[in-house]
Coordinates of C-alpha atoms in Angstrom, one line a residue:
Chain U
X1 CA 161.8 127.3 122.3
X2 CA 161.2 124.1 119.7
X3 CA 158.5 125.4 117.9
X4 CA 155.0 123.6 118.5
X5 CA 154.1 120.9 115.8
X6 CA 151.0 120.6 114.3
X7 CA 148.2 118.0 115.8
X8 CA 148.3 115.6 113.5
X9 CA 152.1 115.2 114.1
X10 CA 151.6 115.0 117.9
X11 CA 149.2 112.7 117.3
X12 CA 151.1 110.3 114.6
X13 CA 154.0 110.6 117.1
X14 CA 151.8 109.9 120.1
X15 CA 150.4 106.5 118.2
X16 CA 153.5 105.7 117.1
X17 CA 155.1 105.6 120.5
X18 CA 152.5 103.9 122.2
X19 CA 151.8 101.4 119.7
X20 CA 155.8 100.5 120.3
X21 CA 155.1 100.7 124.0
X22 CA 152.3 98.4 123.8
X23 CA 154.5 95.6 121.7
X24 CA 157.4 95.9 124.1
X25 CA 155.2 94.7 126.7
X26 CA 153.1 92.7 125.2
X27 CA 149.7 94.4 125.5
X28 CA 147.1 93.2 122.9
X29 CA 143.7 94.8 124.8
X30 CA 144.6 97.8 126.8
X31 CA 142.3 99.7 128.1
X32 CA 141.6 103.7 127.7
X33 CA 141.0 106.3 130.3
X34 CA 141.4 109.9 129.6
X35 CA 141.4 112.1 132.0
X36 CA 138.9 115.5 131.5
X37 CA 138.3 117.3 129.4
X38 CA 140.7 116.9 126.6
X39 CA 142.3 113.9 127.9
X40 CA 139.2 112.2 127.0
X41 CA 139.0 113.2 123.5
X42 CA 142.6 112.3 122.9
X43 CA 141.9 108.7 124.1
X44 CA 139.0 108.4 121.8
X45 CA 141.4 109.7 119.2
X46 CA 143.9 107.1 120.3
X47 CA 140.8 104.4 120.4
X48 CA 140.1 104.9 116.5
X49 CA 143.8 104.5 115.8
X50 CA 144.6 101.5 117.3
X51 CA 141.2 100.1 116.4
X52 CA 140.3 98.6 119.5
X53 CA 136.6 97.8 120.5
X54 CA 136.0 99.0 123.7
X55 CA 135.2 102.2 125.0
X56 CA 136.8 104.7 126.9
X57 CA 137.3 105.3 130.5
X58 CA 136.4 109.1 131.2
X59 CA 138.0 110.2 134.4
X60 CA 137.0 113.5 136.4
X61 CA 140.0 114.0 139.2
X62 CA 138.0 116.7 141.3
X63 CA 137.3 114.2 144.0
X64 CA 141.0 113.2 144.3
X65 CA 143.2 116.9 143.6
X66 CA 145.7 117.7 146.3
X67 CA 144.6 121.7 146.4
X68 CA 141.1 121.4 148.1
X69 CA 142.5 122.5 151.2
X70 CA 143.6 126.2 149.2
X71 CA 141.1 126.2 146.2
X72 CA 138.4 123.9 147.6
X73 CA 136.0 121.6 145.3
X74 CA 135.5 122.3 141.1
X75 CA 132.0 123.7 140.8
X76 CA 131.3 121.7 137.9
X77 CA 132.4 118.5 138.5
X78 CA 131.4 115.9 136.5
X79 CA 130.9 112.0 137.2
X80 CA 133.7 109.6 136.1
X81 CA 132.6 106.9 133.7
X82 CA 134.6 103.7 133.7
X83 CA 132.6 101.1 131.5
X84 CA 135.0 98.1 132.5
X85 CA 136.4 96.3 135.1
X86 CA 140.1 97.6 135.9
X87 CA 140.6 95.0 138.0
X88 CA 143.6 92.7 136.3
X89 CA 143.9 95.2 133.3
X90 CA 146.6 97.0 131.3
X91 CA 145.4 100.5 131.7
X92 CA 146.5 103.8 129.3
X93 CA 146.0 106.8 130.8
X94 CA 145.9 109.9 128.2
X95 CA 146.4 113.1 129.4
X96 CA 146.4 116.3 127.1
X97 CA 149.3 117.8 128.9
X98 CA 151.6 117.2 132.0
X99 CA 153.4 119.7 134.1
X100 CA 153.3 118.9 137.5
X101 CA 152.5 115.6 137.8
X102 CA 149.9 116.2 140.4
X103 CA 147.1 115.5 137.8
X104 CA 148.4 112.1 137.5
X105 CA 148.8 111.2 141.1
X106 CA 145.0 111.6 141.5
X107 CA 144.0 109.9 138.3
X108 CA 146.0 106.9 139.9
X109 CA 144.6 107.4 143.1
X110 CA 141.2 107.3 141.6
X111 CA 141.8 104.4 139.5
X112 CA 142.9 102.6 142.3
X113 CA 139.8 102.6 144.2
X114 CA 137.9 101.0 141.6
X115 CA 140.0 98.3 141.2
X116 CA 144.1 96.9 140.5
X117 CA 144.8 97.2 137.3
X118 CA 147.9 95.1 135.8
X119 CA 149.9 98.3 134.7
X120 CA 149.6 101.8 133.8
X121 CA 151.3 102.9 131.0
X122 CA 150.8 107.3 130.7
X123 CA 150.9 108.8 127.4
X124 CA 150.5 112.5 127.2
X125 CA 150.0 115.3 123.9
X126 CA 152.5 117.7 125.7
X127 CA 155.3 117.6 128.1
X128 CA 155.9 120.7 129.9
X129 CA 158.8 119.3 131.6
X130 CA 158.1 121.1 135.1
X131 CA 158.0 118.4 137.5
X132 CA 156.9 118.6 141.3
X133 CA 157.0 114.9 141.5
X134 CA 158.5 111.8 140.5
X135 CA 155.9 110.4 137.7
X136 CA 157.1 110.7 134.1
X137 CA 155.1 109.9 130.7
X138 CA 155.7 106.9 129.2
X139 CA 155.0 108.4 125.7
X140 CA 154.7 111.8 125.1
X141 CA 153.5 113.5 121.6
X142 CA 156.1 116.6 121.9
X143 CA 158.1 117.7 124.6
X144 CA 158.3 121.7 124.7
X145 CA 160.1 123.9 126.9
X146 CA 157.7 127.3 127.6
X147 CA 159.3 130.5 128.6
X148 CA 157.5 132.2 131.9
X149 CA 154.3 134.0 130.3
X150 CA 153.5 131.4 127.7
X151 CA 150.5 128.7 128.4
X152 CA 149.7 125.7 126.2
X153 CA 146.0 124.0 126.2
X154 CA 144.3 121.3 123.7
X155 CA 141.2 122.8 122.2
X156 CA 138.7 120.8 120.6
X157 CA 137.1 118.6 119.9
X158 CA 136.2 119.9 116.7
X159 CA 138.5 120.6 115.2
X160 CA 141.7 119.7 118.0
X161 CA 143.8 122.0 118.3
X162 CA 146.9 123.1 120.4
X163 CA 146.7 126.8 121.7
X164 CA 149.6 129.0 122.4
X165 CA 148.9 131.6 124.7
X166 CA 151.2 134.5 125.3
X167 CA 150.1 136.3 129.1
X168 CA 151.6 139.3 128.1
X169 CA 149.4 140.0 124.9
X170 CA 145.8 138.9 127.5
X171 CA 147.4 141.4 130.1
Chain R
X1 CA 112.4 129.1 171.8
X2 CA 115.7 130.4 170.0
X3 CA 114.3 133.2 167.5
X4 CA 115.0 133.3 163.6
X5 CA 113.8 135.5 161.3
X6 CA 114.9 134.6 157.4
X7 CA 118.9 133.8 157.2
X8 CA 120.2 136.8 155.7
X9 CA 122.1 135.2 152.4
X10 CA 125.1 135.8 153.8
X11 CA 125.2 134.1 156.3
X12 CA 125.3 130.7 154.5
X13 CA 127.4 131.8 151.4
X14 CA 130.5 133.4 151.0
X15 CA 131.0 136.9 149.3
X16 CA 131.4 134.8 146.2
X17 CA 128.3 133.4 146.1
X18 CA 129.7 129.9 147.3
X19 CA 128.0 128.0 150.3
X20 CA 129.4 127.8 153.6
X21 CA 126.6 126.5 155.6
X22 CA 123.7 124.9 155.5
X23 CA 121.0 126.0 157.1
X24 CA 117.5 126.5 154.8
X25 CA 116.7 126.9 151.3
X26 CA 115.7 130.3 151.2
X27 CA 118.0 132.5 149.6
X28 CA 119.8 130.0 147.4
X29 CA 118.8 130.3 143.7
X30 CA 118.3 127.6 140.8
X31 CA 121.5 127.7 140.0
X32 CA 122.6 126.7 143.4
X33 CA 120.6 123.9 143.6
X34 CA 121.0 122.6 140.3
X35 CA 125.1 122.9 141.5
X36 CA 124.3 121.2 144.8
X37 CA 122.5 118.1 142.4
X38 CA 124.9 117.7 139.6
X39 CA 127.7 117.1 142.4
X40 CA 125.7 114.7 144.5
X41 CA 125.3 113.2 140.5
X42 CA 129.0 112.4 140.7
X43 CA 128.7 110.7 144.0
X44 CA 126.3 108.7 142.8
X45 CA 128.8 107.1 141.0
X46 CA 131.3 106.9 143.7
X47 CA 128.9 104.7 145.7
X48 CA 129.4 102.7 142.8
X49 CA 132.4 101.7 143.1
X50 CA 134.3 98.4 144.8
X51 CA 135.9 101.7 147.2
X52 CA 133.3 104.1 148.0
X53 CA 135.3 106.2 149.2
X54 CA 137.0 109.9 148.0
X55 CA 139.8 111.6 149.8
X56 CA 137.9 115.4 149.9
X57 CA 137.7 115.5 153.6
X58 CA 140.6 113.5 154.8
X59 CA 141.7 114.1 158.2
X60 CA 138.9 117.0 158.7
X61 CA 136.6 116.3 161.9
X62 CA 132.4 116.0 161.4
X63 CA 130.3 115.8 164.4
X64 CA 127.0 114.7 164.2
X65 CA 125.1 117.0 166.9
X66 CA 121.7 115.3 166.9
X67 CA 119.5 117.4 170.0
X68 CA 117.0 114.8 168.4
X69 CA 117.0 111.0 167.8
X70 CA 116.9 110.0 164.2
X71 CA 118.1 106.6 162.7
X72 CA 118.1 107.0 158.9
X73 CA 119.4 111.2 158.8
X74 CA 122.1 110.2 161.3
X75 CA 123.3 107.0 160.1
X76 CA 123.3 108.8 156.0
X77 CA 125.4 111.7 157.5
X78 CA 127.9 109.4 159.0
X79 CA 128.2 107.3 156.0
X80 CA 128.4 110.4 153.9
X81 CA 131.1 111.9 155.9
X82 CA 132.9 108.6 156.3
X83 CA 132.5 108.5 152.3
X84 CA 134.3 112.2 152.5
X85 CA 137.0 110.2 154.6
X86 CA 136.3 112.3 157.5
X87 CA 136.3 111.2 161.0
X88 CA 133.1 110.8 162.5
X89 CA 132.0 112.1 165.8
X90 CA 128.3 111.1 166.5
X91 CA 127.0 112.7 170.0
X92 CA 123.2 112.1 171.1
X93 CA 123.2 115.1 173.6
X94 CA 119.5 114.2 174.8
X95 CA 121.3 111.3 176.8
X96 CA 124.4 113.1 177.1
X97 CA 126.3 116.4 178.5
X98 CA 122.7 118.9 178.6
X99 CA 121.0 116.1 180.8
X100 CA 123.9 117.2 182.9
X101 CA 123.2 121.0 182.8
X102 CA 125.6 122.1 180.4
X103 CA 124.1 124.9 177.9
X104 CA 124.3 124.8 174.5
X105 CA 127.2 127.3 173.7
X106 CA 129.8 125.2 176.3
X107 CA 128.9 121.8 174.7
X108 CA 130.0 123.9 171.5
X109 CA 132.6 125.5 172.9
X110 CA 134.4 122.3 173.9
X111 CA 133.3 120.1 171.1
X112 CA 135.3 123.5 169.4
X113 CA 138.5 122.9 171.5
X114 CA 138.4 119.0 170.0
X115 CA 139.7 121.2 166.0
X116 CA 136.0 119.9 164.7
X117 CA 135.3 121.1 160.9
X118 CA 131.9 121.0 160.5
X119 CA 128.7 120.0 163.0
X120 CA 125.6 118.5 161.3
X121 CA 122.9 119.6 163.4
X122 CA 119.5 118.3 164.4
X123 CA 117.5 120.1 167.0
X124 CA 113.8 120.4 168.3
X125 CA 114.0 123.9 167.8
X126 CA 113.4 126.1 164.9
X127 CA 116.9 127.8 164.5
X128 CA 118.8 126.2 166.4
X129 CA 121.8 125.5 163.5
X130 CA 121.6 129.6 162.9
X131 CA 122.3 130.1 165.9
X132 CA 125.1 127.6 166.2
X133 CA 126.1 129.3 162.3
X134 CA 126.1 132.6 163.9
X135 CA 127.9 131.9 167.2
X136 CA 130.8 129.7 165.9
X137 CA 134.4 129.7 165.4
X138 CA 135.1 131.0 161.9
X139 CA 136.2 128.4 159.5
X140 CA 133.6 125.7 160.9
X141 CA 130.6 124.9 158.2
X142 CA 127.2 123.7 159.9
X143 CA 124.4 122.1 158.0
X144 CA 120.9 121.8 159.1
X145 CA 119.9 118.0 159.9
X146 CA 116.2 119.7 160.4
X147 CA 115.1 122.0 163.1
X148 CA 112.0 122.2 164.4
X149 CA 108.9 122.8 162.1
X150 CA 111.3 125.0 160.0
X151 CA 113.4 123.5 157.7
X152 CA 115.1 119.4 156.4
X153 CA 117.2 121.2 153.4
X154 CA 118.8 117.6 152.9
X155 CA 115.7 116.3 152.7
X156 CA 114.4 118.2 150.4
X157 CA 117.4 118.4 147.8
X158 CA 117.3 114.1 148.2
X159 CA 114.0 113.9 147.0
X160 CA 114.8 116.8 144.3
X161 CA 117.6 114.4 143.1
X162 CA 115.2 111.7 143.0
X163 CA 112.8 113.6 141.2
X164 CA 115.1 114.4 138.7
X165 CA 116.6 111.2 138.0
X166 CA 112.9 109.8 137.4
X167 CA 111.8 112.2 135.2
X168 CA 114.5 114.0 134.1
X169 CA 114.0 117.4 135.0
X170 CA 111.4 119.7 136.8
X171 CA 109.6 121.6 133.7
X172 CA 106.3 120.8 133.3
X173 CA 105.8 118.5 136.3
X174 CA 103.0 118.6 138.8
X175 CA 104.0 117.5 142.3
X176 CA 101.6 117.4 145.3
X177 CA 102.7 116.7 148.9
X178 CA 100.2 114.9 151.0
X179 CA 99.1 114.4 154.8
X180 CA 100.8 116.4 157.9
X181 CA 101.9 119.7 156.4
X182 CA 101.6 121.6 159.5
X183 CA 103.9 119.3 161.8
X184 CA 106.5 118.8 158.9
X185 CA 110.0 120.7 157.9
X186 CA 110.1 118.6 155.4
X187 CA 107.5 120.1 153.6
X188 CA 108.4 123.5 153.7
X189 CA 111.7 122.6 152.6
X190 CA 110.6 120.8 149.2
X191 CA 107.9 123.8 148.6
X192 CA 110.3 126.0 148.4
X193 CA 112.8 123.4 146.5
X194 CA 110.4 122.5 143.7
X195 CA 109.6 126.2 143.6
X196 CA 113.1 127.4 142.7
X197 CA 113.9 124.7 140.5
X198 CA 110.6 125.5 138.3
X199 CA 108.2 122.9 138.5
X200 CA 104.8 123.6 137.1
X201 CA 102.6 122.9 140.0
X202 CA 102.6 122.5 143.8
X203 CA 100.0 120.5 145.5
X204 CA 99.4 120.2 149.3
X205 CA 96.7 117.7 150.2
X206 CA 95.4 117.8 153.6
X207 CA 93.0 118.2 156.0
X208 CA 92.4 121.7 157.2
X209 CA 93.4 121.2 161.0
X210 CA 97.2 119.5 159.8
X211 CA 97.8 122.6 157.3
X212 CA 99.6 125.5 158.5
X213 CA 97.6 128.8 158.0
X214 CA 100.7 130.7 155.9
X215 CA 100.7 127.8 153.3
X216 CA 99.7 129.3 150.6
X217 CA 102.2 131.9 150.6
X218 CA 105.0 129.8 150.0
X219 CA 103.7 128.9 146.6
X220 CA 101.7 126.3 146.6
X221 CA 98.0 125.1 145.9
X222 CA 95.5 123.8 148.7
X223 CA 93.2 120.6 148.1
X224 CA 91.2 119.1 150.7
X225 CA 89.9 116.3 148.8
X226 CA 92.5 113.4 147.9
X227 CA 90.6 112.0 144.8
X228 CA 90.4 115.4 143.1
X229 CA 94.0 116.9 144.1
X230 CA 95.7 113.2 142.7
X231 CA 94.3 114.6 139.0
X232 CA 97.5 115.0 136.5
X233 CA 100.4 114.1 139.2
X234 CA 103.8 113.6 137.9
X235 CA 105.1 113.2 141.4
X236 CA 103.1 112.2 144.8
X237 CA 105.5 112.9 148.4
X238 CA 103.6 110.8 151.6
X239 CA 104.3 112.3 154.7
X240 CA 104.8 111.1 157.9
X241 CA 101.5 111.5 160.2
X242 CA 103.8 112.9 163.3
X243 CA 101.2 111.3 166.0
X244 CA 104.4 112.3 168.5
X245 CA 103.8 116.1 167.9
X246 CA 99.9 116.5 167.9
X247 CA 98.5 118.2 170.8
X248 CA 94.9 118.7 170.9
X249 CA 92.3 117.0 168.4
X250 CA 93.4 117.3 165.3
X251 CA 92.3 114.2 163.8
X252 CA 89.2 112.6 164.4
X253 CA 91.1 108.8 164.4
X254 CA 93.9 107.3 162.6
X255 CA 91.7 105.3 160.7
X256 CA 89.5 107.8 159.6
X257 CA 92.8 109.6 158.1
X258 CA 94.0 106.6 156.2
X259 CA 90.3 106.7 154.9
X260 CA 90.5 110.2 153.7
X261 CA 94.2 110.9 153.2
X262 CA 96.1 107.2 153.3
X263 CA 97.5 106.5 149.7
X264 CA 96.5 103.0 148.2
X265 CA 96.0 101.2 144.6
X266 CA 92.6 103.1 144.0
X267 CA 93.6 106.8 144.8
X268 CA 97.0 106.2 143.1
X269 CA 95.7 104.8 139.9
X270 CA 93.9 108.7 140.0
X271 CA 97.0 109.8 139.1
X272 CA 99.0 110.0 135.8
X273 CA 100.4 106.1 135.5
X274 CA 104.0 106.8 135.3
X275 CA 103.5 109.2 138.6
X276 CA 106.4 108.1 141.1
X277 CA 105.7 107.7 144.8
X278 CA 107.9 109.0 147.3
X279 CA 108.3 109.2 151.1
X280 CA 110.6 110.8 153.3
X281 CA 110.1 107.4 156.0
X282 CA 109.9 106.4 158.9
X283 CA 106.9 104.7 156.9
X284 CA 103.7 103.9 158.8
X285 CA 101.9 101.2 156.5
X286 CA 98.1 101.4 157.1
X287 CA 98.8 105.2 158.3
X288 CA 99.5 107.1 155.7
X289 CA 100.2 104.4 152.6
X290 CA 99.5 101.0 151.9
X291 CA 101.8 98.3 152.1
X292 CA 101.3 97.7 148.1
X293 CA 102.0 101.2 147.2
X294 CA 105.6 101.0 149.4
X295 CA 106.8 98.3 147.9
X296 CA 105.1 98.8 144.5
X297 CA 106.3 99.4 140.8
X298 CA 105.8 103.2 140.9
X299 CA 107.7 103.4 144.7
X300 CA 110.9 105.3 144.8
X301 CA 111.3 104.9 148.4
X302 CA 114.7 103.2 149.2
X303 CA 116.2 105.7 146.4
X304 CA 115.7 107.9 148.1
X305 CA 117.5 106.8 151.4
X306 CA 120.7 106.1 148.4
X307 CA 120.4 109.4 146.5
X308 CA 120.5 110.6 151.0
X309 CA 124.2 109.6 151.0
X310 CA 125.0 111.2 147.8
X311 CA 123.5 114.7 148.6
X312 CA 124.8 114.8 152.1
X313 CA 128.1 114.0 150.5
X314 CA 127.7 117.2 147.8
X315 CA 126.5 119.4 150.3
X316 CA 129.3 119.0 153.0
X317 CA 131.9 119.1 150.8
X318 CA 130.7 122.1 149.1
X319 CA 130.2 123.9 152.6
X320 CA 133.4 122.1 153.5
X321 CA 135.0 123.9 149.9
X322 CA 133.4 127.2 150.8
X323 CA 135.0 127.7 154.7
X324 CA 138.4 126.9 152.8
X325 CA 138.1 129.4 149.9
X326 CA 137.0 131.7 152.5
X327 CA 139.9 131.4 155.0
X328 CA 142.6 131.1 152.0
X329 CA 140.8 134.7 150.9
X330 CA 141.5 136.0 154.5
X331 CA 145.0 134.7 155.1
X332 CA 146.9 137.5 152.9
X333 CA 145.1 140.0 154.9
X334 CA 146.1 138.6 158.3
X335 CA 149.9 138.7 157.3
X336 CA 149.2 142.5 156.3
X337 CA 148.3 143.5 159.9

């Protein structure tokens, strides 16, 4: 596999792309929404970068996850903040790390019900390439291919940091 | 009467310590209840919204089984379920199938045959949702809308919420619930609440003839006399005077109860001045409280009828959450056999 770059090369590439996405389209005031937990820090993160005012969204999908029917509801969820309208707006969504997909699809569904925003645009850390559905990043930090028993998760928030787990070595 | 002795734990949670039902507070630890607030917390927020709506229960069936008329449980349970995006059955048996002669187990068996998920229950009875817990199909959660004199466990965890929204937690405070103890589940239910999530003190205020004889032994100190038991409150719960249930004297006259026990500006101001003033309603201004106190500064009355919705909503999706774990755990074993 690529080897894993270091966060503050994920996140220079990260700002790099989404400032670029941003001009393409001509987006001047986006708005931030990460999704829990390390989604949200990430935003923040993204926030300071691109110095804009406002604050961040904070997201928590439990409500909305496809699995309740086999795993049921998180025990600890957590309310979702949204301290603006999203009505009209040019939403980001930051993510630490897409698989899946599915986390994404409830996000959307969830921001939908508070409002239509303009766009979405969906930047994520990490792309784990192992799609169930058809919903792709629009800017992605690092794209790594993991062999079966390896895991990747964002730690933080102080200090960030990207975690390599190896399953065989917990086992 | 149907009989019930304490709801052995396991009946209402699974062998993970998740809830299934809901039928009482007994048996469900601070932890538990401080789960079951910090979820209704987040659908809080959902109400909120321009959509109030989340997709947790989508196309799962709820039937409201009320054996007893009630406007504001009823029409919170629907909204909550709706909220869930369930589909909403509401059935008022007293005018329906038992005036016919059906008994309870067939309306249940064929309200069963319709796939339902989960009855909300409300009966006259004391126990009657244990027994419907005990008795039905696996998979199905019930939750007690209050039975009998027993138990309102939705009740009880609304005003908890409320509680702890106003003064942000339950160290230190001193609560005292006041008027009709002896007709009220409600009461027992937010005894044994306030109890388990730590408060400091537990008032009832009554007169001797409205106060069960066991009271004490749930944890709670006895005042006869409303001026000295308002001393220190953090927190003061009205009751209901249930004029529907007295048999025999119990009072001398309504009046001379709203005298003794009726809260207004002078017995209120006893109190400590930030104290907030709750009531589970119906209200019955000039019965048990003053129309100034209802609608006063220090009245949290109407949130709690909105922190109702969000409770309802935590607790049926967590019962809801806990049939589903429970029949995922059982599926590999069904395929062994």
């Amino acid at each position: 596999m690529t080897a894993l770059l270091s966060i503050g090369e994920l996140l220079d590439s990260l700002e790099s792309g989404l400032r670029q996405r941003l001009a393409e389209r001509g987006i001047e005031r986006p708005a931030l929404i990460g999704i829990r937990t390390g989604g949200v820090w990430l935003a923040e993160l993204l926030r300071e970068r691109l110095e804009l005012e406002e604050a961040c969204g904070e997201l928590d999908i439990s409500f909305y996850r496809d699995d309740f029917s086999r795993i049921g509801l998180n025990p600890r969820v957590q309310p979702s903040h949204l301290p603006f309208e999203t009505e009209g707006r040019d939403v980001v969504l930051v993510d630490d790390v897409i698989m899946s997909g599915r986390t994404i699809r409830a996000a959307m569904n969830e921001i939908f019900d508070y409002g239509r925003p303009a766009s979405i645009l969906l930047a994520t850390l990490i792309d784990l390439s192992a799609r169930e559905l058809p919903i792709q990043p629009d800017v992605v930090g690092q794209k790594l291919a993991l062999s079966g028993h390896q895991r990747v998760k964002l730690k933080g928030p102080e200090p960030l940091r990207v975690e390599l787990i190896d399953t065989r070595q917990q086992a | 009467m149907i009989a019930h002795g304490s709801t052995s734990p396991s009946l209402q949670l699974t062998h993970e310590g998740r809830l299934k039902h809901f039928l009482t507070l007994d048996g469900l630890d601070r932890a538990m209840l401080t789960a079951i607030l910090d979820t209704a917390d987040s659908f809080i927020e959902v109400g909120e919204r321009t959509i109030k709506k989340v997709p947790l229960l989508r196309g799962r069936t709820v039937v409201n089984l009320f054996f007893e008329s009630s406007t504001r449980t009823r029409s919170t349970f629907e909204l909550a379920a709706k909220r869930l995006s369930a589909d909403v059955l509401n059935l008022d048996i007293n005018t329906s199938a038992t005036s016919k002669g059906e008994s309870l187990s067939d309306t249940l068996l064929n309200l069963e045959a319709m796939a339902s998920d989960m009855f909300v229950v409300r009966h006259s009875q004391s126990g009657a949702p244990h027994f419907i817990a005990e008795t039905v199909t696996p998979g199905v959660a019930i939750i007690n809308a209050g039975d009998g004199r027993h138990a309102h466990p939705t009740q009880a965890m609304l005003d908890m919420l409320t509680i702890r929204q106003h003064k942000g937690g339950f160290e230190g405070l001193k609560v005292a619930v006041v008027g009709d103890i002896l007709h009220s589940r409600v009461a027992r239910s937010q005894i044994r609440a306030l109890n388990t999530l730590g408060v400091a003190e537990v008032r009832v205020i009554a007169p001797a003839t409205l106060l069960p004889r066991d009271i004490e032994s749930l944890g709670c100190k006895v005042e006869y006399d409303m001026s000295h038991g308002m001393r220190d409150l953090d927190v003061v719960i009205m009751l209901r005077l249930q004029l529907e249930r007295m048999e025999g004297a119990l009072l001398p006259s309504e009046r001379e109860f709203y005298r003794l026990y009726g809260l207004n500006q002078e017995k209120l101001s006893l109190a400590k001045p930030d104290c907030i003033v709750m009531h589970p309603g119906p209200i019955n201004r000039g019965v048990e409280i003053e129309s100034e106190v209802a609608d006063g500064s220090q009245s949290v009355i109407l949130n709690q009828v909105t922190n109702g919705i969000a409770v309802r909503m935590a607790v049926m999706s967590m019962a809801m959450s806990g049939q589903v774990s429970e029949r995922v755990k059982a599926r590999p074993a069904e395929v062994r056999t």
